[in-house]
CSV table of C-alpha atoms and ligand atoms in Angstrom, one decimal:
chain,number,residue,atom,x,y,z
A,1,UNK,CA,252.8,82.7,-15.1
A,2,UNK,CA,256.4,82.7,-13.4
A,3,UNK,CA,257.0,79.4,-14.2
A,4,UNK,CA,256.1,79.7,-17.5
A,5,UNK,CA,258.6,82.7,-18.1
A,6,UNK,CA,261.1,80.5,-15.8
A,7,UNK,CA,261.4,78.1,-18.6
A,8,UNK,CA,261.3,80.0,-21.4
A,9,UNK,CA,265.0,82.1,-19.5
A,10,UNK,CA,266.2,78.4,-19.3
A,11,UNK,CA,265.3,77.8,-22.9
A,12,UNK,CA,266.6,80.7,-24.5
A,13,UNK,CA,269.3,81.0,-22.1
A,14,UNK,CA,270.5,78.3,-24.1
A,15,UNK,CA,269.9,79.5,-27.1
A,16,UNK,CA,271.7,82.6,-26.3
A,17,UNK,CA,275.0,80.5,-25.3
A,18,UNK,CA,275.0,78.5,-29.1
A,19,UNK,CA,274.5,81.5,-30.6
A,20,UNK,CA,278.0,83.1,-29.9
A,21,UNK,CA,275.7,86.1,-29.0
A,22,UNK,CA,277.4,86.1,-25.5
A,23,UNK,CA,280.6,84.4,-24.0
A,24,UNK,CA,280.3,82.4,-20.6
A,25,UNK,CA,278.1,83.9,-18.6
A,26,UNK,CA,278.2,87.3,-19.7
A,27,UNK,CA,274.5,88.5,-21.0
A,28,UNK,CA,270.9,88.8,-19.6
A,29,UNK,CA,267.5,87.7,-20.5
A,30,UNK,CA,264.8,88.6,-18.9
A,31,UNK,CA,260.6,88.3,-19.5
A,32,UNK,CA,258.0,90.6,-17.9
A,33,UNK,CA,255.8,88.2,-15.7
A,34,UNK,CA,252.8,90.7,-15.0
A,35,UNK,CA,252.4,94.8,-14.8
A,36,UNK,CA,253.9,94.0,-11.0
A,37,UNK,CA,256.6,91.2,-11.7
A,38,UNK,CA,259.6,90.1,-14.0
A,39,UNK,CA,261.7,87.1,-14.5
A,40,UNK,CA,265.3,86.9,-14.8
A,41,UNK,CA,268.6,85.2,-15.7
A,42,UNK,CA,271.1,84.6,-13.0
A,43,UNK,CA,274.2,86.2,-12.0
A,44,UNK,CA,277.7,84.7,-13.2
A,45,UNK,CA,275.5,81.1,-14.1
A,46,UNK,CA,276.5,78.9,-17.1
A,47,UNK,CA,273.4,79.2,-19.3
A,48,UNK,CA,273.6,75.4,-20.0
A,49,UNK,CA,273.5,74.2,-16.0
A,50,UNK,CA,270.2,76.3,-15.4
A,51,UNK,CA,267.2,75.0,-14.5
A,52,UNK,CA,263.9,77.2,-13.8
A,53,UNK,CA,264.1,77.4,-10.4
A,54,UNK,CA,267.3,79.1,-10.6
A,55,UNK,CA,265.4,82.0,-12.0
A,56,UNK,CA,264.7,84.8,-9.7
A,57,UNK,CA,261.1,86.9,-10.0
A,58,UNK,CA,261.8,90.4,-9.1
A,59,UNK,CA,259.2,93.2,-8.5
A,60,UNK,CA,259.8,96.6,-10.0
A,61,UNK,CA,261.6,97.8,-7.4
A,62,UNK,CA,264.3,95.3,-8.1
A,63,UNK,CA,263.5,93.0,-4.9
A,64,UNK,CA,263.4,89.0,-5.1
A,65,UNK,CA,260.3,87.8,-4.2
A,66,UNK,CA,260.9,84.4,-5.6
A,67,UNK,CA,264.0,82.1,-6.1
A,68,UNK,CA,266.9,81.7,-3.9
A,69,UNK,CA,269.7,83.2,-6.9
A,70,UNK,CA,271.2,86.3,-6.9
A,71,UNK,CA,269.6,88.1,-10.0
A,72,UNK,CA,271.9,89.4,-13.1
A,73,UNK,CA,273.6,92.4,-11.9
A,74,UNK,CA,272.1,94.5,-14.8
A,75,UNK,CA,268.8,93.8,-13.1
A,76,UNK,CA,268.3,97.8,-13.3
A,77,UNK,CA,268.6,98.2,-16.8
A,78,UNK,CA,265.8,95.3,-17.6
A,79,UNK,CA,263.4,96.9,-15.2
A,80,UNK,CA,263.6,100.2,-16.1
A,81,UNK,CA,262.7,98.9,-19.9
A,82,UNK,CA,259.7,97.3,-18.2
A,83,UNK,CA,259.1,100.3,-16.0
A,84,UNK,CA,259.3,103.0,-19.5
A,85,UNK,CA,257.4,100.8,-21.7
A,86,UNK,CA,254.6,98.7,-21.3
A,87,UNK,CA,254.2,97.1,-24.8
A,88,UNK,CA,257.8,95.7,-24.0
A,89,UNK,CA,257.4,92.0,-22.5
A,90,UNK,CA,261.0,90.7,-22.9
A,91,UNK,CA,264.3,91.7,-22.8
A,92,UNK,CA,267.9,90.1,-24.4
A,93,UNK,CA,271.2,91.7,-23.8
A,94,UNK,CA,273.8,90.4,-25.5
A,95,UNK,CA,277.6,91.4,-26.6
A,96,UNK,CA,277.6,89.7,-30.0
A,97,UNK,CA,280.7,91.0,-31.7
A,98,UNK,CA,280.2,93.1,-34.7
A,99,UNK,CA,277.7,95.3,-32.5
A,100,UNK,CA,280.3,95.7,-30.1
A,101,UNK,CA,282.8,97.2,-33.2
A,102,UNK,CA,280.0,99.7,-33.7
A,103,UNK,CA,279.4,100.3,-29.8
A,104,UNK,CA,283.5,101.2,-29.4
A,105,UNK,CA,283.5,103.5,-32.7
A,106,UNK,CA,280.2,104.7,-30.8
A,107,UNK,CA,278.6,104.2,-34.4
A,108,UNK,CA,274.8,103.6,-34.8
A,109,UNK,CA,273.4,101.2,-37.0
A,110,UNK,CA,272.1,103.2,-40.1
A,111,UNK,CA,268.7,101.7,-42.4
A,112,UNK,CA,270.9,99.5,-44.6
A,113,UNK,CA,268.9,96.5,-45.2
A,114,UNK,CA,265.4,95.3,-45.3
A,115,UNK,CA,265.7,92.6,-42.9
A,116,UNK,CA,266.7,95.2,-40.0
A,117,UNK,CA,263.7,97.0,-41.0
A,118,UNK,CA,261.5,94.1,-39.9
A,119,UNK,CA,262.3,95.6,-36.5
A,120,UNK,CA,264.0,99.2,-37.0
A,121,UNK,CA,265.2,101.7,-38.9
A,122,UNK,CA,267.7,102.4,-37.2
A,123,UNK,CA,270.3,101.3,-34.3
A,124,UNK,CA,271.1,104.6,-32.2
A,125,UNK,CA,274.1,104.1,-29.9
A,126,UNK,CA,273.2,105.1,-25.8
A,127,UNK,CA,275.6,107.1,-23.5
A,128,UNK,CA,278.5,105.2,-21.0
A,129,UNK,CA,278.1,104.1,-17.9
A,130,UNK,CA,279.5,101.6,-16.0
A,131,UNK,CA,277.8,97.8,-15.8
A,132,UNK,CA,274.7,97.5,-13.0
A,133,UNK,CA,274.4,101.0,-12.6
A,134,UNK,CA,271.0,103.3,-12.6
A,135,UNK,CA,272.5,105.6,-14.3
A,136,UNK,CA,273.6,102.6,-17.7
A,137,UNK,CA,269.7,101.7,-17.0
A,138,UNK,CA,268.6,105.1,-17.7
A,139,UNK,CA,270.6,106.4,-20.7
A,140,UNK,CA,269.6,102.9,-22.6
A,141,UNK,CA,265.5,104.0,-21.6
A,142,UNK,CA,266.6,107.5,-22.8
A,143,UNK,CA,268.0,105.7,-26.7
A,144,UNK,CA,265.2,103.1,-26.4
A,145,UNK,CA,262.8,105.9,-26.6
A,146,UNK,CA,263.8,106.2,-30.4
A,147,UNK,CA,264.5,102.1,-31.2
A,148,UNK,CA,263.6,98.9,-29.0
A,149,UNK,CA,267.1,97.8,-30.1
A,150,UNK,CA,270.4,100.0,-28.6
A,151,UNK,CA,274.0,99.8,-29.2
A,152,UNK,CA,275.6,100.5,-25.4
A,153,UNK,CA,278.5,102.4,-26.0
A,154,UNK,CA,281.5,100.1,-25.0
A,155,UNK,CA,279.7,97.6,-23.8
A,156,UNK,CA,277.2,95.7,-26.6
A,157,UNK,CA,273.8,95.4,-27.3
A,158,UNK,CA,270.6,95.6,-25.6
A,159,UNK,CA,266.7,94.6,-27.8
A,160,UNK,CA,263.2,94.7,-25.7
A,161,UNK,CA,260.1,93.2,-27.5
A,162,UNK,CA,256.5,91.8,-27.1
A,163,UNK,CA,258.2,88.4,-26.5
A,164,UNK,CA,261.3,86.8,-25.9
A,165,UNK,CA,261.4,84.7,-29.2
A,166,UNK,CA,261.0,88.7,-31.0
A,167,UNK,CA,263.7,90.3,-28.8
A,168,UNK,CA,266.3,87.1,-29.5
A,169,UNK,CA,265.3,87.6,-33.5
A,170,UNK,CA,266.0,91.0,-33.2
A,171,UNK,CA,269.6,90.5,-31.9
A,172,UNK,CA,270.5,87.8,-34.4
A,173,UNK,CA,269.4,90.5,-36.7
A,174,UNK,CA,271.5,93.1,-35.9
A,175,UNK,CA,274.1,91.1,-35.5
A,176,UNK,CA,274.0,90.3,-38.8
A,177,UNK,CA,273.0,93.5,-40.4
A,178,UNK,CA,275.5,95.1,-38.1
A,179,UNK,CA,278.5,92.4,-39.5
A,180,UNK,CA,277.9,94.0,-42.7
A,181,UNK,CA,277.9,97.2,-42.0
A,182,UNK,CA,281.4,96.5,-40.5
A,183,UNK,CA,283.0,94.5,-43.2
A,184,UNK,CA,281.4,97.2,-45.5
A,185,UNK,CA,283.0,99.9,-43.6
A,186,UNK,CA,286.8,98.2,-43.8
A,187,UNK,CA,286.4,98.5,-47.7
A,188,UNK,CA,286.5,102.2,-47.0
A,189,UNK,CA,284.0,102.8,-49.9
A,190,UNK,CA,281.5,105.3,-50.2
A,191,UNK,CA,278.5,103.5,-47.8
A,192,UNK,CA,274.7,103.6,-49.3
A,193,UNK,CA,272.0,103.8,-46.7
A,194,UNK,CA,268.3,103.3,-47.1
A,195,UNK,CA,266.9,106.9,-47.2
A,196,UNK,CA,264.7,107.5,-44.2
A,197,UNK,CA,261.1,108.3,-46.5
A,198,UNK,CA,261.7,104.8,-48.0
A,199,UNK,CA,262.8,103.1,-44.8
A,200,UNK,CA,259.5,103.9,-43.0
A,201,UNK,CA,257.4,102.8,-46.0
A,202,UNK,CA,259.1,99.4,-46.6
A,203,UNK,CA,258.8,99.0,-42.2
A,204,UNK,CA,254.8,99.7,-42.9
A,205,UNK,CA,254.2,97.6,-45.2
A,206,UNK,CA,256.6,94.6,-43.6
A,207,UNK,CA,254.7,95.2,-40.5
A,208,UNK,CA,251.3,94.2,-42.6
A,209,UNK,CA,252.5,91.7,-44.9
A,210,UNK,CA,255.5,89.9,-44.5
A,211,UNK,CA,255.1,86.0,-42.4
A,212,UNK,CA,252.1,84.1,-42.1
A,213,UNK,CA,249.0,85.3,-40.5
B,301,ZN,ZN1,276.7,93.2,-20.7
Protein backbone atom coordinates (compact mmCIF):
# COMPACT_ATOMS: atom_id res chain seq x y z
CA UNK A 1 0.00 0.00 0.00
CA UNK A 2 2.77 2.73 0.90
CA UNK A 3 4.67 2.00 -1.89
CA UNK A 4 2.04 2.24 -4.11
CA UNK A 5 1.03 5.81 -2.89
CA UNK A 6 5.08 6.41 -2.77
CA UNK A 7 5.05 6.28 -6.50
CA UNK A 8 2.11 7.84 -7.38
CA UNK A 9 3.81 11.42 -4.94
CA UNK A 10 6.80 10.74 -7.37
CA UNK A 11 4.57 10.69 -10.38
CA UNK A 12 2.46 13.50 -9.78
CA UNK A 13 5.05 15.27 -8.07
CA UNK A 14 6.11 15.64 -11.50
CA UNK A 15 3.29 16.43 -12.96
CA UNK A 16 2.74 19.18 -10.51
CA UNK A 17 6.26 20.81 -11.38
CA UNK A 18 5.25 20.94 -15.61
CA UNK A 19 2.20 22.18 -14.79
CA UNK A 20 3.40 25.71 -13.52
CA UNK A 21 0.92 24.86 -10.68
CA UNK A 22 3.89 25.42 -8.21
CA UNK A 23 7.44 26.98 -8.51
CA UNK A 24 10.60 24.98 -7.21
CA UNK A 25 9.73 23.23 -4.54
CA UNK A 26 6.95 25.10 -3.13
CA UNK A 27 3.66 22.74 -2.95
CA UNK A 28 2.50 19.45 -1.33
CA UNK A 29 1.00 16.31 -2.38
CA UNK A 30 -0.03 13.98 -0.31
CA UNK A 31 -2.30 10.33 -0.47
CA UNK A 32 -4.06 8.72 2.44
CA UNK A 33 -2.37 5.23 2.76
CA UNK A 34 -4.98 3.56 5.21
CA UNK A 35 -7.62 4.91 8.04
CA UNK A 36 -4.07 4.85 10.28
CA UNK A 37 -1.42 6.18 7.62
CA UNK A 38 -0.58 8.87 4.90
CA UNK A 39 2.03 9.50 2.38
CA UNK A 40 3.82 12.59 1.66
CA UNK A 41 5.94 14.84 -0.48
CA UNK A 42 9.14 16.12 0.91
CA UNK A 43 10.36 19.20 2.42
CA UNK A 44 12.26 21.84 0.20
CA UNK A 45 12.87 18.60 -2.68
CA UNK A 46 12.93 19.35 -6.43
CA UNK A 47 9.89 17.33 -7.57
CA UNK A 48 11.99 15.96 -10.57
CA UNK A 49 15.06 14.35 -8.33
CA UNK A 50 12.44 12.24 -6.23
CA UNK A 51 12.29 8.89 -6.06
CA UNK A 52 9.70 6.88 -3.73
CA UNK A 53 11.75 6.24 -1.03
CA UNK A 54 12.14 9.84 -0.43
CA UNK A 55 8.55 9.83 0.58
CA UNK A 56 7.83 9.79 4.14
CA UNK A 57 4.57 7.73 5.67
CA UNK A 58 3.25 9.62 8.60
CA UNK A 59 0.62 8.48 11.12
CA UNK A 60 -2.13 10.84 12.06
CA UNK A 61 -0.44 12.30 14.67
CA UNK A 62 2.11 13.66 12.22
CA UNK A 63 5.00 11.12 13.27
CA UNK A 64 7.29 9.34 10.56
CA UNK A 65 7.05 5.93 10.76
CA UNK A 66 8.61 5.30 7.42
CA UNK A 67 11.32 7.11 5.29
CA UNK A 68 14.34 8.91 6.36
CA UNK A 69 13.05 12.70 4.76
CA UNK A 70 11.82 15.33 6.60
CA UNK A 71 8.04 15.51 5.61
CA UNK A 72 6.48 18.88 3.88
CA UNK A 73 6.21 21.42 6.52
CA UNK A 74 2.41 21.79 5.85
CA UNK A 75 2.18 18.14 7.03
CA UNK A 76 -0.66 19.51 9.54
CA UNK A 77 -2.85 20.83 7.13
CA UNK A 78 -2.89 17.40 4.89
CA UNK A 79 -3.67 15.45 7.95
CA UNK A 80 -6.18 17.30 9.45
CA UNK A 81 -8.06 16.89 5.84
CA UNK A 82 -7.60 13.21 6.37
CA UNK A 83 -8.40 13.42 10.06
CA UNK A 84 -12.08 15.69 9.14
CA UNK A 85 -12.98 13.62 6.25
CA UNK A 86 -12.88 10.22 5.47
CA UNK A 87 -14.11 10.09 1.82
CA UNK A 88 -11.00 12.37 1.08
CA UNK A 89 -7.94 10.02 -0.06
CA UNK A 90 -5.61 12.59 -1.60
CA UNK A 91 -4.58 15.90 -1.21
CA UNK A 92 -2.71 18.66 -3.80
CA UNK A 93 -1.76 22.08 -2.65
CA UNK A 94 -0.57 24.20 -5.04
CA UNK A 95 0.02 28.21 -5.59
CA UNK A 96 -0.99 28.30 -9.29
CA UNK A 97 -1.27 31.96 -10.11
CA UNK A 98 -4.67 33.25 -10.88
CA UNK A 99 -5.97 31.47 -7.54
CA UNK A 100 -3.44 33.29 -5.74
CA UNK A 101 -4.97 36.92 -7.42
CA UNK A 102 -8.30 35.69 -5.89
CA UNK A 103 -6.57 34.50 -2.45
CA UNK A 104 -4.85 38.31 -1.97
CA UNK A 105 -8.29 40.11 -3.03
CA UNK A 106 -9.55 37.29 -0.42
CA UNK A 107 -12.21 36.63 -3.37
CA UNK A 108 -13.90 33.22 -3.66
CA UNK A 109 -14.45 31.54 -6.77
CA UNK A 110 -18.24 32.06 -7.63
CA UNK A 111 -20.34 29.10 -9.98
CA UNK A 112 -19.28 30.59 -13.27
CA UNK A 113 -18.71 27.72 -15.50
CA UNK A 114 -19.74 24.23 -15.96
CA UNK A 115 -16.51 22.65 -15.96
CA UNK A 116 -15.83 23.87 -12.18
CA UNK A 117 -19.08 22.40 -11.45
CA UNK A 118 -17.74 18.91 -12.23
CA UNK A 119 -16.26 19.42 -8.84
CA UNK A 120 -17.92 22.53 -7.02
CA UNK A 121 -20.05 25.18 -7.05
CA UNK A 122 -18.20 27.26 -5.56
CA UNK A 123 -14.47 28.19 -4.26
CA UNK A 124 -14.86 29.78 -0.66
CA UNK A 125 -11.69 31.57 0.42
CA UNK A 126 -10.29 30.23 4.31
CA UNK A 127 -8.90 32.57 7.07
CA UNK A 128 -4.77 33.59 7.47
CA UNK A 129 -2.47 31.93 9.09
CA UNK A 130 0.92 31.59 8.77
CA UNK A 131 2.62 28.34 6.67
CA UNK A 132 2.88 24.82 8.90
CA UNK A 133 0.81 26.04 11.49
CA UNK A 134 -2.30 24.12 13.27
CA UNK A 135 -4.08 26.81 13.37
CA UNK A 136 -3.67 27.33 8.80
CA UNK A 137 -4.62 23.40 9.03
CA UNK A 138 -7.74 24.11 10.91
CA UNK A 139 -9.30 27.24 9.21
CA UNK A 140 -8.76 25.35 5.60
CA UNK A 141 -10.89 22.00 7.48
CA UNK A 142 -13.21 24.80 8.76
CA UNK A 143 -13.78 26.26 4.55
CA UNK A 144 -13.40 22.61 3.33
CA UNK A 145 -16.42 21.82 5.21
CA UNK A 146 -18.39 23.76 2.49
CA UNK A 147 -16.05 22.76 -0.83
CA UNK A 148 -13.07 20.05 -1.14
CA UNK A 149 -11.29 22.82 -3.06
CA UNK A 150 -10.20 26.26 -0.85
CA UNK A 151 -8.62 29.40 -1.77
CA UNK A 152 -5.96 30.18 1.30
CA UNK A 153 -6.06 33.60 1.85
CA UNK A 154 -2.52 34.92 0.76
CA UNK A 155 -1.11 31.99 0.28
CA UNK A 156 -2.86 29.74 -2.85
CA UNK A 157 -4.79 26.80 -3.20
CA UNK A 158 -5.51 23.74 -1.40
CA UNK A 159 -8.12 20.46 -3.34
CA UNK A 160 -8.64 17.01 -1.36
CA UNK A 161 -10.38 14.16 -3.39
CA UNK A 162 -11.13 10.31 -3.61
CA UNK A 163 -7.79 10.14 -5.49
CA UNK A 164 -4.85 11.96 -6.40
CA UNK A 165 -5.48 11.97 -10.32
CA UNK A 166 -9.18 13.85 -9.00
CA UNK A 167 -7.57 16.24 -6.56
CA UNK A 168 -4.74 17.31 -9.43
CA UNK A 169 -7.87 17.69 -12.04
CA UNK A 170 -9.51 19.77 -9.65
CA UNK A 171 -6.63 22.26 -9.40
CA UNK A 172 -5.98 22.53 -13.14
CA UNK A 173 -9.60 23.36 -13.03
CA UNK A 174 -9.66 26.10 -10.93
CA UNK A 175 -6.91 27.33 -12.16
CA UNK A 176 -8.44 27.72 -15.18
CA UNK A 177 -11.92 28.72 -14.19
CA UNK A 178 -10.24 30.98 -11.72
CA UNK A 179 -7.94 32.76 -14.86
CA UNK A 180 -11.21 33.75 -16.16
CA UNK A 181 -12.77 34.92 -13.55
CA UNK A 182 -9.67 37.23 -13.23
CA UNK A 183 -9.19 38.44 -16.73
CA UNK A 184 -13.12 38.83 -16.54
CA UNK A 185 -12.88 41.01 -13.56
CA UNK A 186 -9.95 43.53 -15.19
CA UNK A 187 -12.76 44.33 -17.93
CA UNK A 188 -14.60 45.90 -14.99
CA UNK A 189 -17.90 44.69 -16.55
CA UNK A 190 -20.95 43.67 -14.92
CA UNK A 191 -19.87 39.72 -13.98
CA UNK A 192 -22.66 36.88 -14.61
CA UNK A 193 -22.66 33.96 -12.29
CA UNK A 194 -24.45 30.73 -12.50
CA UNK A 195 -27.42 31.05 -10.13
CA UNK A 196 -27.11 28.74 -7.23
CA UNK A 197 -30.70 26.54 -8.05
CA UNK A 198 -29.20 25.87 -11.49
CA UNK A 199 -25.65 25.22 -10.29
CA UNK A 200 -26.73 22.36 -8.12
CA UNK A 201 -28.86 20.76 -10.86
CA UNK A 202 -26.30 20.92 -13.67
CA UNK A 203 -23.49 19.35 -10.65
CA UNK A 204 -26.30 16.39 -10.25
CA UNK A 205 -26.76 15.56 -13.29
CA UNK A 206 -22.72 15.89 -14.30
CA UNK A 207 -22.17 13.70 -11.40
CA UNK A 208 -24.53 10.91 -13.24
CA UNK A 209 -23.72 11.44 -16.72
CA UNK A 210 -20.79 13.13 -17.88
CA UNK A 211 -17.39 10.50 -18.72
CA UNK A 212 -17.43 7.01 -19.47
CA UNK A 213 -18.85 4.48 -17.18
ZN1 LIG B 1 2.00 26.68 0.12
Amino acid sequence: MSGEARKLLVEYGKKLFESNMVGGTAGNLSVRVDEKLFAITPSGMPYHELEPEDIPILDMEGQVVEGKRKPSIEFRLHMEIYRNFSDVHAVVHAHPIYCSVLSILRLPLPALNETMLLYTVHVPVSEYANSGTEQLAKNVVEAMKKSKAVIMANHGLVCAAESLKKAFDMCETIERTAKVYVLALSTGRTIYTIDEQSALEAMEFLRKNYGQR
